[in-house]
PDB file of C-alpha atoms in Angstrom:
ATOM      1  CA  UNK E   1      71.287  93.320  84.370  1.00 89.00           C
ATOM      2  CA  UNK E   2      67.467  93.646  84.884  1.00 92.00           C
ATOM      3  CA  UNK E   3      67.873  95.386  87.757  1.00 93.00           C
ATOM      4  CA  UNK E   4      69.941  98.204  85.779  1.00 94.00           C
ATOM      5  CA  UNK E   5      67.364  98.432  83.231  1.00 94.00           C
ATOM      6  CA  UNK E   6      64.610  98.952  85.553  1.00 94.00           C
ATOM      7  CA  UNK E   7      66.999 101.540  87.061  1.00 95.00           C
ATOM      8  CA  UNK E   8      67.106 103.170  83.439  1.00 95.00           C
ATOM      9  CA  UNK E   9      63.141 102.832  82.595  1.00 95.00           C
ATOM     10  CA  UNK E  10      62.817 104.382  85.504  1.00 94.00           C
ATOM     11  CA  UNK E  11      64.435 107.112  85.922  1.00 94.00           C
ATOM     12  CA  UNK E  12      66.760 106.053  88.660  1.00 96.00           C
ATOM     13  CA  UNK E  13      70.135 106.977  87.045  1.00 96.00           C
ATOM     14  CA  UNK E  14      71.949 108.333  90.031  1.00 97.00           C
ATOM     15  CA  UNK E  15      74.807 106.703  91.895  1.00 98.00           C
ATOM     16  CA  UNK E  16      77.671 107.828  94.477  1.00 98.00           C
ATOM     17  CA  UNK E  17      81.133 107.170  95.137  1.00 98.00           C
ATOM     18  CA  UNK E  18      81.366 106.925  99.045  1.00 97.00           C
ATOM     19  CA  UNK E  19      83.798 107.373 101.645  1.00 93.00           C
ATOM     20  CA  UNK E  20      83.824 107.235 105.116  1.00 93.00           C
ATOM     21  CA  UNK E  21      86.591 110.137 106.733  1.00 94.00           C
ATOM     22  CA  UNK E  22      87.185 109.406 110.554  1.00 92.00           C
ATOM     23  CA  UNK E  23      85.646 111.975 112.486  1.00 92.00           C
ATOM     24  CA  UNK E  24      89.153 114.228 112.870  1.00 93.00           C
ATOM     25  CA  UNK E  25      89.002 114.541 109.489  1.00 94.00           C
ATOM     26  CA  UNK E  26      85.059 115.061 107.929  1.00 95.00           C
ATOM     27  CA  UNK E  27      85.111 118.590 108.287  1.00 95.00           C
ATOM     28  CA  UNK E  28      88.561 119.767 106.266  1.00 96.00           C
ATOM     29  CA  UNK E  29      87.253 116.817 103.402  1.00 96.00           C
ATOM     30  CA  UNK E  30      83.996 117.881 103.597  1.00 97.00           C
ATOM     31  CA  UNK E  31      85.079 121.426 103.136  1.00 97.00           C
ATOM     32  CA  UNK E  32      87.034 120.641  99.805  1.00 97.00           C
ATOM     33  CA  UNK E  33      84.144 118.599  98.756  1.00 98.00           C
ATOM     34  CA  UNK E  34      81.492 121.635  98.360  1.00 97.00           C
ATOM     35  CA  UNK E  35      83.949 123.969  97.310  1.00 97.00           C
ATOM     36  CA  UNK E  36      84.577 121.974  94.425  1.00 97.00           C
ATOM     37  CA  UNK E  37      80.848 121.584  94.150  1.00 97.00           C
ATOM     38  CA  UNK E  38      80.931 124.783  93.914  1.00 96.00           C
ATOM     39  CA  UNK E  39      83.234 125.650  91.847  1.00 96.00           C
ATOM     40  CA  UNK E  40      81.879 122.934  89.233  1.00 95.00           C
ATOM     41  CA  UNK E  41      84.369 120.470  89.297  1.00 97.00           C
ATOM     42  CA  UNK E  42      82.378 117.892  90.459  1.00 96.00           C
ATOM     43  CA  UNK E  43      78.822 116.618  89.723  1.00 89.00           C
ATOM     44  CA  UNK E  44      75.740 119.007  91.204  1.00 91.00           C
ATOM     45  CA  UNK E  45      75.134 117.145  94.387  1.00 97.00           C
ATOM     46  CA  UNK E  46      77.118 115.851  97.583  1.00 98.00           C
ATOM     47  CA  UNK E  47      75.734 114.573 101.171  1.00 98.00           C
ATOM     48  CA  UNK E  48      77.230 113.820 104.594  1.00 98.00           C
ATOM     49  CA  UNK E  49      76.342 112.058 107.280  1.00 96.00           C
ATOM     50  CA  UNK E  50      75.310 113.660 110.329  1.00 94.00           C
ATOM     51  CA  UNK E  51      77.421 112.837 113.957  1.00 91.00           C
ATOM     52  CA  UNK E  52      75.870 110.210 115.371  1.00 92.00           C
ATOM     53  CA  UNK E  53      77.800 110.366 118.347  1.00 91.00           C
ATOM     54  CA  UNK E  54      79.512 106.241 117.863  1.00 93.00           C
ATOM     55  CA  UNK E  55      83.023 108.415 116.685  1.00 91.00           C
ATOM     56  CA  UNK E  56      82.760 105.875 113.624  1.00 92.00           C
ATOM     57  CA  UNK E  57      83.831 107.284 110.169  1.00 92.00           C
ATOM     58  CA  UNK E  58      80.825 109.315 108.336  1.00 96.00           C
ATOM     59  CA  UNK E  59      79.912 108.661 104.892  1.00 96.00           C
ATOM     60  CA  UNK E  60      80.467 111.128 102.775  1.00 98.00           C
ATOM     61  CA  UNK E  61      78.749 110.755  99.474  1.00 98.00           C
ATOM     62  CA  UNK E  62      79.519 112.561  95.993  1.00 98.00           C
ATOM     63  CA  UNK E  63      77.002 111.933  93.489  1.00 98.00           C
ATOM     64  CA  UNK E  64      76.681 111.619  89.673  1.00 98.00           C
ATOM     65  CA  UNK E  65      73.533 111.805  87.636  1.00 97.00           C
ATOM     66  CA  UNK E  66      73.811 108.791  85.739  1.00 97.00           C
ATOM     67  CA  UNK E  67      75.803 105.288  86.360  1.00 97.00           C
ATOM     68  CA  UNK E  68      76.326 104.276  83.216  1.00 95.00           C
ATOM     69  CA  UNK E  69      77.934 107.436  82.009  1.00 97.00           C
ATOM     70  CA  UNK E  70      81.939 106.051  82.997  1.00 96.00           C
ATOM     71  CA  UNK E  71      83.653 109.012  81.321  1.00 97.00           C
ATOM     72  CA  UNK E  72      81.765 110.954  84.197  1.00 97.00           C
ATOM     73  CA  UNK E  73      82.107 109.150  87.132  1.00 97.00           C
ATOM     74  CA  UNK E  74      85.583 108.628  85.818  1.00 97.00           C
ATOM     75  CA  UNK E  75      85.626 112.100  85.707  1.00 97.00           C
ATOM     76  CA  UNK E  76      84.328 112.877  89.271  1.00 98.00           C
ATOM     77  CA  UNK E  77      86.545 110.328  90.620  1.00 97.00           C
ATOM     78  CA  UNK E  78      89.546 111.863  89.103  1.00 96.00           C
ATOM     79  CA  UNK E  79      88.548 115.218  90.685  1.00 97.00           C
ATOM     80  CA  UNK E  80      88.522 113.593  94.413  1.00 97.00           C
ATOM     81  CA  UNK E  81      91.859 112.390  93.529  1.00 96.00           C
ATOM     82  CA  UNK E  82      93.384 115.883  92.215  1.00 96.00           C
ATOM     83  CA  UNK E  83      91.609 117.047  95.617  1.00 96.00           C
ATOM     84  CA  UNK E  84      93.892 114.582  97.311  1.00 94.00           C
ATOM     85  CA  UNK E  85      90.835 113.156  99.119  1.00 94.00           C
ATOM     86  CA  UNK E  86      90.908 109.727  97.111  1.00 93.00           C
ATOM     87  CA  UNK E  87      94.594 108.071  97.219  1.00 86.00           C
ATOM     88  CA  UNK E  88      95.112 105.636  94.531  1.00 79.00           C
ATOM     89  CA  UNK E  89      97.771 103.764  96.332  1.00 81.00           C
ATOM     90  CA  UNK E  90      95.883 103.464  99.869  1.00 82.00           C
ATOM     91  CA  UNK E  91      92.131 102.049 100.900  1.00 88.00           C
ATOM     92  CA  UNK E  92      90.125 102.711  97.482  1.00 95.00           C
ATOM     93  CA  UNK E  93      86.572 104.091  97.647  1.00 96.00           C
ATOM     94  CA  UNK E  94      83.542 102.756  96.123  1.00 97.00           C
ATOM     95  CA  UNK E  95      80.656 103.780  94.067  1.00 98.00           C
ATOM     96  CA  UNK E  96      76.984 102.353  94.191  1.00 97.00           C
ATOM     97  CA  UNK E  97      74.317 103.282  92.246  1.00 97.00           C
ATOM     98  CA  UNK E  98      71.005 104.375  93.865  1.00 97.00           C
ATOM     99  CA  UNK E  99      68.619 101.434  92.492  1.00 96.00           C
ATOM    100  CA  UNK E 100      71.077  99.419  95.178  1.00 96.00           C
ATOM    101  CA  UNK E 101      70.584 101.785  97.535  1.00 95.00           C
ATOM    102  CA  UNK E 102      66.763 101.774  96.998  1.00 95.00           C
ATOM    103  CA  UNK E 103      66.712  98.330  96.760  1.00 94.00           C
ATOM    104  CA  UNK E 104      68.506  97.999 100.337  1.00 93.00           C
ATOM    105  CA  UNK E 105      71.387  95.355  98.575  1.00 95.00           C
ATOM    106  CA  UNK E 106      74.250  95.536 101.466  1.00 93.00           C
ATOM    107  CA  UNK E 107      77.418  93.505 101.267  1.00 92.00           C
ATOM    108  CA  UNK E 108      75.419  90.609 103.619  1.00 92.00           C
ATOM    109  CA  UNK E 109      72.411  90.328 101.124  1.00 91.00           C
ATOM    110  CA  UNK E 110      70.879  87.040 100.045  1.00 92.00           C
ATOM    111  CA  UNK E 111      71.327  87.482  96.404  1.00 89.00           C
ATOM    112  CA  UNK E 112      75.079  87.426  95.900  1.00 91.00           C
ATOM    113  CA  UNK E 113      75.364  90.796  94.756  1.00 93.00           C
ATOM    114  CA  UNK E 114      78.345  93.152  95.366  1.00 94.00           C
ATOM    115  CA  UNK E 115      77.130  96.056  97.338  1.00 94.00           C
ATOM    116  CA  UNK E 116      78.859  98.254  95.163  1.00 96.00           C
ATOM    117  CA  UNK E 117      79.064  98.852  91.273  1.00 96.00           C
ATOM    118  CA  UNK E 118      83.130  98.836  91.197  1.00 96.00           C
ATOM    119  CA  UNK E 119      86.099 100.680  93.627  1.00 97.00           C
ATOM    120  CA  UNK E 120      88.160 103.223  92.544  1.00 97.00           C
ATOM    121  CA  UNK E 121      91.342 101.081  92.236  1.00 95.00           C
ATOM    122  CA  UNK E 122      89.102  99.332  88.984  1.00 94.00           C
ATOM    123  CA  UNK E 123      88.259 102.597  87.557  1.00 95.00           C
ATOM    124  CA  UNK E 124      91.822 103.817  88.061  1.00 94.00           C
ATOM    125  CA  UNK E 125      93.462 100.866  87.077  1.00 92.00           C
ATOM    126  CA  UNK E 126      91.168 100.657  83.768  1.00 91.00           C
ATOM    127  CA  UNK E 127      89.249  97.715  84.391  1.00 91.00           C
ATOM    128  CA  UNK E 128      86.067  98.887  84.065  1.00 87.00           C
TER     129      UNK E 128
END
């Protein structure tokens, strides 16, 4: 909890729900992602990962300005879904807020802490 209100005294609201498409697939998902950026259907910002050559998955991130505001990452996550680029049945996504990311907590760190906020099967399913 302290670590989320530092987040929120200072400024450092964002977070991301992430996915990593195998390479075959980035560019047609990355495609839908900024046209829907575009088209305002999702939040304002969007990033992906650049080849690094290993022909592992690239993160794909979709961003939304604040991480305690669930109606709108609800809402964003119900977009990739519509977009058929999230499948509620298969492999869910998850979403991290950027104080994690700042902070460098990965699934392996020393404090117990889940590298993510929450998946998209809790959102979807309604428990959080």
């Amino acid at each position: 909890q302290n670590i989320f209100a530092l987040a929120k005294d200072t400024g450092v609201t964002c977070g991301k729900w992430m996915f990593f498409p195998s390479v075959d697939y980035v560019d047609s998902i990355w495609k839908t992602v900024i046209t829907a950026l575009d088209n305002g259907e999702l939040g304002d910002t969007a990033k992906v990962a650049t080849d690094d050559g290993s022909g592992q998955g690239r993160l794909i991130c979709v961003y939304t300005d604040d991480f305690g505001d669930m109606k709108d990452v609800r809402r964003v996550l119900e977009t990739l879904v519509e977009k058929g680029l999230v499948d509620e049945e298969s492999k869910p996504i998850y979403y991290k807020c950027d104080a994690y990311t700042y902070l460098d907590i990965k699934s392996d760190n020393p404090y117990g802490l889940k590298a993510s906020l929450f998946s998209s099967r809790d959102v979807l399913s309604g428990k959080v």
